[in-house]
Coordinates of C-alpha atoms in Angstrom, one line a residue:
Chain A
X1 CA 116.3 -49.6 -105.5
X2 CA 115.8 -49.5 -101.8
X3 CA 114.9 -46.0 -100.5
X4 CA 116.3 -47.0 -96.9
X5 CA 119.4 -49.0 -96.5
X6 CA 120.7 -49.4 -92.9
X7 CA 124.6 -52.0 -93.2
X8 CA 125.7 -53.0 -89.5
X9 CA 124.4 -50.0 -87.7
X10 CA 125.8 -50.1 -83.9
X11 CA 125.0 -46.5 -82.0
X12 CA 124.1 -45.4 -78.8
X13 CA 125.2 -42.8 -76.0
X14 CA 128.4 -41.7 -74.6
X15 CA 130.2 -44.8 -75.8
X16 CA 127.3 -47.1 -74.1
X17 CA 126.2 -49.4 -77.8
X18 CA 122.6 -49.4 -77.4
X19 CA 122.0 -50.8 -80.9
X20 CA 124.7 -53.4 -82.5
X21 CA 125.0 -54.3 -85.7
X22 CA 121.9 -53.6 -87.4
X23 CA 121.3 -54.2 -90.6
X24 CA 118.0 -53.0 -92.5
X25 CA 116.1 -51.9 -95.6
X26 CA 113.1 -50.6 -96.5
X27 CA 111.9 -50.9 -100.5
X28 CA 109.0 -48.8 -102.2
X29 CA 105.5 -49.1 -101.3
X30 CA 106.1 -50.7 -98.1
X31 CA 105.3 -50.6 -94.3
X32 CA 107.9 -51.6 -92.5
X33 CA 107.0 -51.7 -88.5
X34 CA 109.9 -51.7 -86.5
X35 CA 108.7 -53.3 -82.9
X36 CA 110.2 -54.1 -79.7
X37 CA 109.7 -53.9 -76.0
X38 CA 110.4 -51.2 -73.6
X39 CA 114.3 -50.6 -73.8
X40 CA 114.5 -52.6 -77.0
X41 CA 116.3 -49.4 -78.8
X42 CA 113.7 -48.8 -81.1
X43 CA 113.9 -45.1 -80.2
X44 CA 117.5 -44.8 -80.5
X45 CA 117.2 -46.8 -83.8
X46 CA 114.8 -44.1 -85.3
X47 CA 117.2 -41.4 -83.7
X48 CA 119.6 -43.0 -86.6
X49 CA 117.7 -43.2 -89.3
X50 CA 116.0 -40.0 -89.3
X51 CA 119.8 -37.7 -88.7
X52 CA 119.3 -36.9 -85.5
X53 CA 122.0 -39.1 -84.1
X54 CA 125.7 -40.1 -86.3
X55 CA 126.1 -44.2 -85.9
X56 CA 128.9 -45.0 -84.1
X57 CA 129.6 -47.3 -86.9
X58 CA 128.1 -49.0 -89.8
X59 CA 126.2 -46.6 -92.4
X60 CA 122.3 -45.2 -92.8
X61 CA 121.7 -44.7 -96.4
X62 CA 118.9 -42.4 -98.3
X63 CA 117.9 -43.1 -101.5
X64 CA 121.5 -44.6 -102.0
X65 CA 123.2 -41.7 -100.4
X66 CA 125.3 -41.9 -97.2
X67 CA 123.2 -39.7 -95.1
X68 CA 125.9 -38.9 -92.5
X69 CA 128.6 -38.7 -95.0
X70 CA 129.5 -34.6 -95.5
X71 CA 128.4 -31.9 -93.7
X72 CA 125.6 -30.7 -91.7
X73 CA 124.6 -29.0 -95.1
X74 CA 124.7 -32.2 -96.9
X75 CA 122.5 -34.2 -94.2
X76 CA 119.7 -31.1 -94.1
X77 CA 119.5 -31.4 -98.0
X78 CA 118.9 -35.7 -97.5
X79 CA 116.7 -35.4 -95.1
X80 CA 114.6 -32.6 -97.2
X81 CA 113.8 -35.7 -98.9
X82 CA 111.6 -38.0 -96.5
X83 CA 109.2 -36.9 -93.8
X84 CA 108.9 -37.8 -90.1
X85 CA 105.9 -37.4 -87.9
X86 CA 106.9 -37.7 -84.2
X87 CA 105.2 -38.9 -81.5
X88 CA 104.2 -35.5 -79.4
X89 CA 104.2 -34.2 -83.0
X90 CA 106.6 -31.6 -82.6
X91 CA 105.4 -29.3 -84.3
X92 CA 106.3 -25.5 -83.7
X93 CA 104.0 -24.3 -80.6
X94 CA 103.6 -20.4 -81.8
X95 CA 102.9 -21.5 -85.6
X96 CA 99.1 -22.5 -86.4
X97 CA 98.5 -26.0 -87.7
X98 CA 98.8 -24.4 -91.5
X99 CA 101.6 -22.6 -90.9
X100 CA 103.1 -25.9 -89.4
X101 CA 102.4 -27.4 -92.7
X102 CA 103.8 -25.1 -94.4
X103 CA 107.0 -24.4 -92.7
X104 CA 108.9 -27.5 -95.1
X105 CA 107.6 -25.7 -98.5
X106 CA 108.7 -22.4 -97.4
X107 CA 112.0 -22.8 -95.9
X108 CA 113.4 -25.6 -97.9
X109 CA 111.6 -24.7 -101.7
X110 CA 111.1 -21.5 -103.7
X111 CA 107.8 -22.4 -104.7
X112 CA 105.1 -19.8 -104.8
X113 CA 102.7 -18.8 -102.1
X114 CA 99.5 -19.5 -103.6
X115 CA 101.0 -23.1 -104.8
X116 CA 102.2 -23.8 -101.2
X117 CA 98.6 -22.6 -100.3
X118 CA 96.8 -25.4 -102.4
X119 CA 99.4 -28.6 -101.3
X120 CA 98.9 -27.3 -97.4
X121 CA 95.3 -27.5 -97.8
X122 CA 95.4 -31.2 -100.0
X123 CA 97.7 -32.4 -96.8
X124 CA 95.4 -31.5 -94.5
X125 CA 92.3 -32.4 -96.7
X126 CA 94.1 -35.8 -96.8
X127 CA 94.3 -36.2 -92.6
X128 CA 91.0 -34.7 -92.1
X129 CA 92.2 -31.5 -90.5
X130 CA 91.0 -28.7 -93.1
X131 CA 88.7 -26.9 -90.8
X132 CA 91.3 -27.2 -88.1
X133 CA 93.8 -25.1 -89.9
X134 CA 93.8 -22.4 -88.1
X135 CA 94.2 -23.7 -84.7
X136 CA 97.5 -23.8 -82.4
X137 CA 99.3 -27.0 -81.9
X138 CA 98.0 -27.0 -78.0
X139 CA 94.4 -26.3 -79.2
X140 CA 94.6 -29.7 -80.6
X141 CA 93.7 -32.9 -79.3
X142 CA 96.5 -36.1 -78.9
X143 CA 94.8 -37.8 -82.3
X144 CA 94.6 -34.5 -83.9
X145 CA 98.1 -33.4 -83.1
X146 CA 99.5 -37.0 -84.4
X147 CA 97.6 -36.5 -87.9
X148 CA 98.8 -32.8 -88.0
X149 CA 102.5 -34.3 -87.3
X150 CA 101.7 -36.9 -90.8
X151 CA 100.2 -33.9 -92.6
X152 CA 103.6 -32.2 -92.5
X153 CA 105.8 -35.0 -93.0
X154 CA 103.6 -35.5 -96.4
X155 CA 103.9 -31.9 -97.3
X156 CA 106.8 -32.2 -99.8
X157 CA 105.3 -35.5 -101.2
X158 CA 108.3 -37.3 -100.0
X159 CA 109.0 -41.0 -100.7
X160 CA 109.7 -42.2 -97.5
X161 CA 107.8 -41.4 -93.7
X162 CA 108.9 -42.0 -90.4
X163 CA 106.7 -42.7 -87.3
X164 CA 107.2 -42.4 -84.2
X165 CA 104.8 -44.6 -82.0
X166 CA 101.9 -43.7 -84.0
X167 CA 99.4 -45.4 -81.6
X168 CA 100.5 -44.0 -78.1
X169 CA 98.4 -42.5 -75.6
X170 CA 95.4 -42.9 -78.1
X171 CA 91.9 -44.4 -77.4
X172 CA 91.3 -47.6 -79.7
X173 CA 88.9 -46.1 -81.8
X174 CA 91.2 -43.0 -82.8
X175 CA 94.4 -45.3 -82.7
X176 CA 92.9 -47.4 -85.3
X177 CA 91.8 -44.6 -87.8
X178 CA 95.3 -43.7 -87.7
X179 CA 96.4 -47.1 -89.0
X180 CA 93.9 -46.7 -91.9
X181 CA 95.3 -43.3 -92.2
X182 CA 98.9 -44.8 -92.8
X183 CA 97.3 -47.6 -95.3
X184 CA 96.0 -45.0 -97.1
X185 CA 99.2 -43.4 -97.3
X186 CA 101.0 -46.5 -98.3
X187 CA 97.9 -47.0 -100.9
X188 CA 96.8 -43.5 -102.3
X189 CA 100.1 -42.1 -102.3
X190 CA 102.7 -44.5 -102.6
X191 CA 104.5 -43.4 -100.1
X192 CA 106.8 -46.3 -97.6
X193 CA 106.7 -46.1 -94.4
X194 CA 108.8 -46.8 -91.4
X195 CA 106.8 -47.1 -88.2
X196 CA 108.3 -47.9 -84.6
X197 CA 105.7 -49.0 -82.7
X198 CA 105.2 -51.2 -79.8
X199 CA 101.0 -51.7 -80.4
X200 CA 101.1 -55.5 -81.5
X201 CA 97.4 -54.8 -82.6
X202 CA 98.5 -51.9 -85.5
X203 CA 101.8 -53.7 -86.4
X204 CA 100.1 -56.8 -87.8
X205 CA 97.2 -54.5 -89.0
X206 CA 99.3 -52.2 -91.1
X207 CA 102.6 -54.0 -91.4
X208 CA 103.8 -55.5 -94.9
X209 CA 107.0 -56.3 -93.0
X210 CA 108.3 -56.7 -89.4
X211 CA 111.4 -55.9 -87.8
X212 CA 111.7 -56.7 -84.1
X213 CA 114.3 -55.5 -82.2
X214 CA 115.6 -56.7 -79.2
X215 CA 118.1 -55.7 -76.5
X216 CA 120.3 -53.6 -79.3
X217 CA 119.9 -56.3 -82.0
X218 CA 117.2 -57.4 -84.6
X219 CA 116.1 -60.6 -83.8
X220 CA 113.3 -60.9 -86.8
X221 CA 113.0 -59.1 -90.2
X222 CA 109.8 -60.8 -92.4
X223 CA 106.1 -61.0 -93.1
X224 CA 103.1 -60.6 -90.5
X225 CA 102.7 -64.5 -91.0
X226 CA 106.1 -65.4 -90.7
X227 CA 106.4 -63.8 -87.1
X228 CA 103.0 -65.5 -86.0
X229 CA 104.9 -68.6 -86.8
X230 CA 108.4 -67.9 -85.5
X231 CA 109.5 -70.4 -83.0
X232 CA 111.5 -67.9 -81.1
X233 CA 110.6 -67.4 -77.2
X234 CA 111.9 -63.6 -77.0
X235 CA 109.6 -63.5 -80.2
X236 CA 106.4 -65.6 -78.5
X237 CA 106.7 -63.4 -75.5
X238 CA 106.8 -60.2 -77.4
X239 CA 103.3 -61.6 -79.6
X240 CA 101.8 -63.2 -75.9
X241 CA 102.9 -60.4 -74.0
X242 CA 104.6 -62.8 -71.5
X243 CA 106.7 -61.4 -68.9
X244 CA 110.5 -62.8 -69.4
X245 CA 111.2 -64.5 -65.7
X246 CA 113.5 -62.9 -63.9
X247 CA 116.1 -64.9 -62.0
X248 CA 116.1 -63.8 -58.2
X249 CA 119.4 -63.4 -56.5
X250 CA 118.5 -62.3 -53.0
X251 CA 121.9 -61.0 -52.1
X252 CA 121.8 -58.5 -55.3
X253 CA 118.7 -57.6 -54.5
X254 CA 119.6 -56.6 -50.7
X255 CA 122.4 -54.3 -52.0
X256 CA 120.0 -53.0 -54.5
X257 CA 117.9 -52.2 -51.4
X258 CA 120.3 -51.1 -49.0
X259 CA 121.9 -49.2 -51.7
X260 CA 125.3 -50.9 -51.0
X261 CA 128.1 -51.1 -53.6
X262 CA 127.7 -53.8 -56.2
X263 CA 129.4 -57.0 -55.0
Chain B
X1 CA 137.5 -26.5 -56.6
X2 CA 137.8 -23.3 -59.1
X3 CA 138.3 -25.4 -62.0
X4 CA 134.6 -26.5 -62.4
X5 CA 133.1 -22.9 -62.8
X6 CA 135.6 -21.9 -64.8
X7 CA 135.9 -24.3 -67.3
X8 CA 131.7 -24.3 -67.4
X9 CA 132.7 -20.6 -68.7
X10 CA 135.0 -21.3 -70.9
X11 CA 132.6 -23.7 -72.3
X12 CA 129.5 -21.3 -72.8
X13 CA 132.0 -18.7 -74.4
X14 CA 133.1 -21.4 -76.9
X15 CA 129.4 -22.3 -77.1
X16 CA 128.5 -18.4 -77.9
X17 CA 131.1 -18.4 -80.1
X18 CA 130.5 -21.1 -82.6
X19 CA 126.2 -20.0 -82.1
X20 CA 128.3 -17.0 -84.0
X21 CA 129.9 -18.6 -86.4
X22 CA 126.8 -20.4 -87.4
X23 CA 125.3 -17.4 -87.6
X24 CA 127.6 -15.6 -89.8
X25 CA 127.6 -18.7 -91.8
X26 CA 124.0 -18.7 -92.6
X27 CA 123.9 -15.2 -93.1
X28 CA 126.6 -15.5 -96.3
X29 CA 126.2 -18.7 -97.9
X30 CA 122.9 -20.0 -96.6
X31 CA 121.3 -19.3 -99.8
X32 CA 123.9 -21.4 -101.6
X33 CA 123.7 -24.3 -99.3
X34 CA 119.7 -24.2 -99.7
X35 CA 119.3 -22.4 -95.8
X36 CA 118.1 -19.1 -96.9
X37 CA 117.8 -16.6 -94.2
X38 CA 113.9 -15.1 -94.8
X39 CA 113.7 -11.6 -94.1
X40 CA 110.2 -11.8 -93.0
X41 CA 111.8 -13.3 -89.8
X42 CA 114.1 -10.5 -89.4
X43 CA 111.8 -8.3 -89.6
X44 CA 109.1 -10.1 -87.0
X45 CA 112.3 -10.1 -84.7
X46 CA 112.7 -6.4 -85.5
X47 CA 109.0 -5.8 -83.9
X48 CA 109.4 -7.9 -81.2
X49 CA 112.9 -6.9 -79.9
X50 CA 112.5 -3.4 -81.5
X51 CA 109.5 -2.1 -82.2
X52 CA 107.7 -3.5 -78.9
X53 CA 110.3 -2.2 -76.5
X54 CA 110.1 1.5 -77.4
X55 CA 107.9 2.6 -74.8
X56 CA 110.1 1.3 -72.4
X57 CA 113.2 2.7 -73.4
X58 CA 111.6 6.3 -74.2
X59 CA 110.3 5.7 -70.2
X60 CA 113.3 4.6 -69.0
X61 CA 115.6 6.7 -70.9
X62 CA 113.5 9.7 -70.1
X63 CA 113.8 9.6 -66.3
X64 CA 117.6 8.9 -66.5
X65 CA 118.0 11.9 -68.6
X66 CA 115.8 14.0 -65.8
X67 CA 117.5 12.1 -63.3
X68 CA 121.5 13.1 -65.1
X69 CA 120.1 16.6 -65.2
X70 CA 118.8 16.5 -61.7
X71 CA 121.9 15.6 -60.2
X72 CA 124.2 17.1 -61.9
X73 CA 122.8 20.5 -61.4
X74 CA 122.8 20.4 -57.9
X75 CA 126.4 19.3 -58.2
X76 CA 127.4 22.4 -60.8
X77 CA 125.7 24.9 -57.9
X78 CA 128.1 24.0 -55.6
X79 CA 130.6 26.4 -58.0
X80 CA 127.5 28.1 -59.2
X81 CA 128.3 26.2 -62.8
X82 CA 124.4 25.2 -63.4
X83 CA 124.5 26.3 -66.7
X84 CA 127.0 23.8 -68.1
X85 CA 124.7 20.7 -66.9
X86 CA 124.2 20.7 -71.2
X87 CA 128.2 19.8 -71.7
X88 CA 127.8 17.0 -68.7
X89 CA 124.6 16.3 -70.7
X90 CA 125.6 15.8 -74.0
X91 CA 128.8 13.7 -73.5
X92 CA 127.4 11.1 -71.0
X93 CA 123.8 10.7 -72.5
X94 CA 124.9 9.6 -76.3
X95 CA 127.7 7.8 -75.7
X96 CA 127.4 6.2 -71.8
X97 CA 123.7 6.5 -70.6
X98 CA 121.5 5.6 -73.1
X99 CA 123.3 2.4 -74.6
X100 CA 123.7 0.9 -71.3
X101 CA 119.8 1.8 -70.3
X102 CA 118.6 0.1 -73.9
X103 CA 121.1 -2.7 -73.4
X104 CA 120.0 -3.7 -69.7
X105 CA 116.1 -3.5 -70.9
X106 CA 116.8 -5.8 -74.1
X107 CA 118.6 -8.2 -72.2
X108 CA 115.7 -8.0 -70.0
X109 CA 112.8 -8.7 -72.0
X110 CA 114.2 -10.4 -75.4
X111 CA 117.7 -12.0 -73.3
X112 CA 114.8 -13.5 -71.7
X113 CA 112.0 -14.3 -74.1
X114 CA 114.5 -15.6 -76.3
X115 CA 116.3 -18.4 -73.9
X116 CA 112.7 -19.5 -72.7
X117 CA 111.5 -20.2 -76.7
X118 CA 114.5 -21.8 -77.8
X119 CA 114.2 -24.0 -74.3
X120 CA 110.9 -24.8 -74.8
X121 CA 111.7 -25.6 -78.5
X122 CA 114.5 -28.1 -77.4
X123 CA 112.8 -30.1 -74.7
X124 CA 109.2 -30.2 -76.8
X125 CA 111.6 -31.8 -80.0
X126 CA 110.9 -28.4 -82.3
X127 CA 114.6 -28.6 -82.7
X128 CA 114.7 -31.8 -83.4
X129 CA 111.8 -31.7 -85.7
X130 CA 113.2 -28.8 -87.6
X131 CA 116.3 -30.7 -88.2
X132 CA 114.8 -33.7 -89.8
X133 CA 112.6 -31.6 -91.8
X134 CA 116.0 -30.6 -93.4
X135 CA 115.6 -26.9 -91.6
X136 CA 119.0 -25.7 -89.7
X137 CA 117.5 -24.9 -86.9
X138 CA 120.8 -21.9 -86.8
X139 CA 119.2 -20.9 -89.8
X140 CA 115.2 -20.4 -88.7
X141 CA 116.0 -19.8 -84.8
X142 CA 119.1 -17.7 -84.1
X143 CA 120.3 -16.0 -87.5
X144 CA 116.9 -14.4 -87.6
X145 CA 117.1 -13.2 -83.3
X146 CA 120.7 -12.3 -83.7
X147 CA 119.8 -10.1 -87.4
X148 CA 116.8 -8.8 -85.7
X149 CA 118.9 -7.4 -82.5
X150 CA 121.6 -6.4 -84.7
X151 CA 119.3 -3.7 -86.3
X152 CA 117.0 -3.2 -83.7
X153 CA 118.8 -2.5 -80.7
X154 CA 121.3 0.7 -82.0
X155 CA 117.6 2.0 -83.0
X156 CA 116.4 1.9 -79.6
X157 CA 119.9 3.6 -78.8
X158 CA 118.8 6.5 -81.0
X159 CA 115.2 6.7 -80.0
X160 CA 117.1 6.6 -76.1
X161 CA 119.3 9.4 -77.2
X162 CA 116.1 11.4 -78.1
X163 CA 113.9 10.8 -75.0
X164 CA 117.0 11.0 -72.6
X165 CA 118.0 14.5 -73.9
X166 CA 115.1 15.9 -74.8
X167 CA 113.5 15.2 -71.3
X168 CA 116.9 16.2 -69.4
X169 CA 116.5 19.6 -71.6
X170 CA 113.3 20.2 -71.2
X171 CA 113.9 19.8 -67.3
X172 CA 117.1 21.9 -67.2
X173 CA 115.8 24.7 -69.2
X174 CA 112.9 25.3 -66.8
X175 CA 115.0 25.0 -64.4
X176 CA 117.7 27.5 -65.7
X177 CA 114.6 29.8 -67.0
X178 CA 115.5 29.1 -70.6
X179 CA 113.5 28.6 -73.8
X180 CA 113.5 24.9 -74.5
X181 CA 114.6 25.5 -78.6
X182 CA 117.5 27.6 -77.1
X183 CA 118.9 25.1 -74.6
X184 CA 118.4 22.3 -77.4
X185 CA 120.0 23.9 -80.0
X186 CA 123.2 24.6 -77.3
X187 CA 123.0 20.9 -76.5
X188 CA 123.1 19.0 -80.0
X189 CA 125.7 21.4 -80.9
X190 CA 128.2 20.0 -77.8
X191 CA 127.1 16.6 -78.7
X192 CA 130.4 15.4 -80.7
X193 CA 129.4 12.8 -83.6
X194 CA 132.6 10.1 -82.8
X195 CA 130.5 9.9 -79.0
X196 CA 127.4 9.8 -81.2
X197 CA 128.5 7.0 -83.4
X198 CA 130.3 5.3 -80.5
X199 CA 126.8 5.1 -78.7
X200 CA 125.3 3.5 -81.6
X201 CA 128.4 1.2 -82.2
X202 CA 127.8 0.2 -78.5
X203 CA 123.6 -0.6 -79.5
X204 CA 125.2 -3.2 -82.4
X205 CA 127.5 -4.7 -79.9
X206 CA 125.0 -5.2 -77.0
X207 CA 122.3 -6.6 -79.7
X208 CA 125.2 -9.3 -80.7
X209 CA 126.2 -10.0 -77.1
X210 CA 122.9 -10.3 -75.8
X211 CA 121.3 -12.6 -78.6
X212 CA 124.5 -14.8 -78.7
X213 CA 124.3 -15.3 -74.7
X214 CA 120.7 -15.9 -74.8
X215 CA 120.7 -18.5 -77.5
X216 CA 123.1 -20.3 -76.3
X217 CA 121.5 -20.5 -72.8
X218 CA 118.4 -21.7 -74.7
X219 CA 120.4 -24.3 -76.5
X220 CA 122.0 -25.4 -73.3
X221 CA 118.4 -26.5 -71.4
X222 CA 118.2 -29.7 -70.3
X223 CA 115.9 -31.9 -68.5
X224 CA 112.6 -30.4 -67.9
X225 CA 110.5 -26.9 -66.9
X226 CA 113.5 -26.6 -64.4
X227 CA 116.4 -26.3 -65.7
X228 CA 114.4 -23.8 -68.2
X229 CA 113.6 -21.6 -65.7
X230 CA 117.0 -21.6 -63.9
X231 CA 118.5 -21.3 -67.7
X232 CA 115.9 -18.5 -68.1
X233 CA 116.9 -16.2 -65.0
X234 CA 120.9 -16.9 -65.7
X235 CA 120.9 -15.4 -69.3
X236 CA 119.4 -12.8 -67.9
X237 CA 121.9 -11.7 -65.3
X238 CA 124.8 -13.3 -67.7
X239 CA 123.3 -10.6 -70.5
X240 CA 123.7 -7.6 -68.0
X241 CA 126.5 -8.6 -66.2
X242 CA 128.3 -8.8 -69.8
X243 CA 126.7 -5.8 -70.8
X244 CA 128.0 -4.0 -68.3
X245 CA 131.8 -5.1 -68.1
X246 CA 132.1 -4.3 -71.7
X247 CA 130.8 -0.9 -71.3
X248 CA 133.2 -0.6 -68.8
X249 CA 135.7 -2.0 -71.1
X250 CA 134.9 0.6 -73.8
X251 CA 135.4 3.4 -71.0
X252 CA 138.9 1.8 -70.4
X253 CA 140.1 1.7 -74.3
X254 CA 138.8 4.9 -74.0
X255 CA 141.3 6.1 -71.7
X256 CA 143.9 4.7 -73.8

């Protein structure tokens, strides 16, 4: 059974379709990366997955539950079931790192204090943030903030975690002990994960499965090796990082310049 | 040219509105919907709204009182009246003075603490994040503010009552040559308990007003440090404007 099931998903803002048609699914013990370029939708994409935006049509399904289906009630109580770790971390700013950890256990179960107590402290054992647990989001740095983030999204030992852009704005060295980090998820716990990335280096590192967006549509869905060997030039581009060429039209771009109304 | 303002106003009330409705949601059948409201929020709302602002309002509601008495003394010598500054006292003090004093300072430190956090919690994603954690963010921001103004602001009425009329009395009966028992035990006997009650009534509605106004102007910030700022300042003066127009509006039903 597939814990992530997305059927002709098209979305986007104010009527504009940023993402058309897109169909998906992510099965246990997984990483799926979800790649693309700047603009690709990616972040839009994960906006639909993870309840934050309603599709405009097509359907988003949670261990094979509609997740937008119902009310606001129904979605909170879905999405009490996977975790998401975003890219700032957003984690609540007055609430120390264990308290951030805690905030899922306490709000959305009844269990105990003292148990919460113990699976805060596992979580952060788990990222390697124990001894930071007393600390303020802001007294953390950009590495430390993005493992705090995974901490919390593992707190209710969910089956499925999101990631937003795991790798951004990290040195190499740090971005690459969060891939391990995410293969030890995948391997110790057993949990799949979704990550949207654009780091070509940590999708092929961590990835048991790619799916490259492109310009509102997924243009690739397989293995690390199959994408190596795809013979598709917006695919090559993406793996060379090859600029597309851009054809010049020097009477557009004199408009553009003069800001005069499109012709 | 009128029409943009004014349907921006209609839209905040209907924004404050259904922030309400929400609210009163949460606070009924939360529990049943898996969105129980915690009271250990309420209560850390109660000692930041509440708690936290007495000094204030025992300050401000103190030199008001002195201020009433003050005034309205040299007023009653112009018919040699002085000694029935302790009727003027205890009808406008309970039910006019010392809701509107506690109202204006709430709305200006929690109207304004509140819109900051819950801008600052929308543009950093906390909102977002509490959302797909499967928390209502109604549930752990604003049913929490609004409960913890509910029941803290009609206590800060009381404690205004106190330190409004017992400074005002301890003022007049110097000034009159009185013991201070003796001119207290005058006043709390003209002090009718509807004017009492109405004052308190007032505290609730202010508490609703102002955390309704300032949650929704939190909600409402878009776009950067800004528009937070700007959001920040206008729930402010939106809190106090409203706070005072529907004092007025109680004096006018009064009337009726």
């Amino acid at each position: 059974m597939s814990l992530l099931r997305v059927d002709q998903l098209t979305g986007g803002y104010n009527g504009h379709v940023v993402i058309d048609g897109c169909s998906m699914q992510v099965d246990p013990g997984e990483v799926v990366v979800i790649m693309g370029g700047s603009g690709s939708g990616k972040s839009t994409f994960l906006k639909h997955l993870i309840g934050l935006k309603p599709p405009m049509s097509g359907s988003v399904e949670l261990n094979s539950e509609d997740l937008y289906s119902g009310s606001m009630n129904d979605r909170y109580r879905r999405l009490s079931h996977i975790g998401v770790a975003f890219q700032m971390g957003a984690l609540v700013s007055s609430l120390s790192i264990f308290d951030n950890v805690a905030l899922p256990l306490r709000e959305t179960t009844d269990l105990p204090e003292d148990v919460i107590e113990v699976m805060v402290r596992l979580k952060l054992e788990f990222v390697e943030l124990l001894d930071k647990q007393d600390l303020l989001p802001s007294e953390l740095s950009g590495g430390m903030l993005k493992r705090a983030a995974v901490a919390r999204a593992l707190a209710r030992d969910p089956k499925l975690v999101f990631m937003d852009e795991p790798s951004a704005g990290l040195d190499p060295v740090v971005a690459s002990a969060l891939d391990d980090l995410i293969l030890k998820i995948k391997d110790a716990l057993g949990v799949s994960v979704v990550v949207v990335t654009h780091e070509l280096e940590s999708a092929f590192k961590i990835a048991s499965r790619i799916v490259v967006l492109d310009r509102g549509f997924i243009i690739f869905d397989g293995s690390v090796d199959a994408i190596r060997a795809s013979d598709n030039p917006r695919i090559q581009a993406l793996i060379n990082r090859t600029a597309e060429p851009m054809a010049f039209d020097a009477e557009e771009h004199y408009r553009r310049i003069m800001g005069l109304p499109e012709g | 040219m009128i029409f943009g303002p004014l349907r921006s106003a209609v839209d905040f009330v209907g924004l404050v509105s259904l922030n309400l409705r929400d609210t009163l949601f949460y606070v009924i059948a939360g529990r049943a919907y898996g969105q129980p409201v915690r009271l250990t929020a309420v209560s850390q709302q109660v000692l930041l709204s509440g708690l936290q602002a007495i000094p204030i309002v025992i300050l401000l509601c103190g030199i008001v009182g002195v201020m009433l008495a003050i005034q309205g003394m040299q007023t009653l010598s112009i018919f040699g009246a002085e000694q029935f500054i302790n009727v003027g006292l205890a009808v406008s003090i309970p039910k006019e003075f010392s809701p509107l004093i506690v109202g204006i300072v709430v709305a200006g430190r929690s109207g304004s603490q509140i819109t900051s956090r819950v801008g600052s919690m929308g543009l950093n994603g906390e909102l977002d994040g509490l959302t797909v954690m499967g928390i209502a963010p109604h549930r752990f921001v604003d049913v929490p503010t609004l409960l913890g103004l509910l029941v803290s602001v009609p206590i800060l009425v009381v404690i205004g009552d106190f330190a409004a009329l017992g400074l005002a009395g301890l003022y007049a009966s110097t000034a009159l040559g009185m013991s201070f028992h003796a001119f207290m035990d005058q006043l709390i006997e003209l002090i009718s308990l509807a004017d009492y009650l109405l004052g308190i009534s007032k505290g609730v509605v202010f508490g609703v007003l102002i955390g309704g106004i300032a949650l929704a102007f939190g909600r409402s910030v878009a776009g950067g440090a800004d528009d937070l700022g700007r959001k920040t300042t206008s729930s402010v003066v939106v809190c106090i404007a409203t706070i005072i127009a529907v004092d007025a509006l109680y004096s006018i039903l009064g009337q009726l």
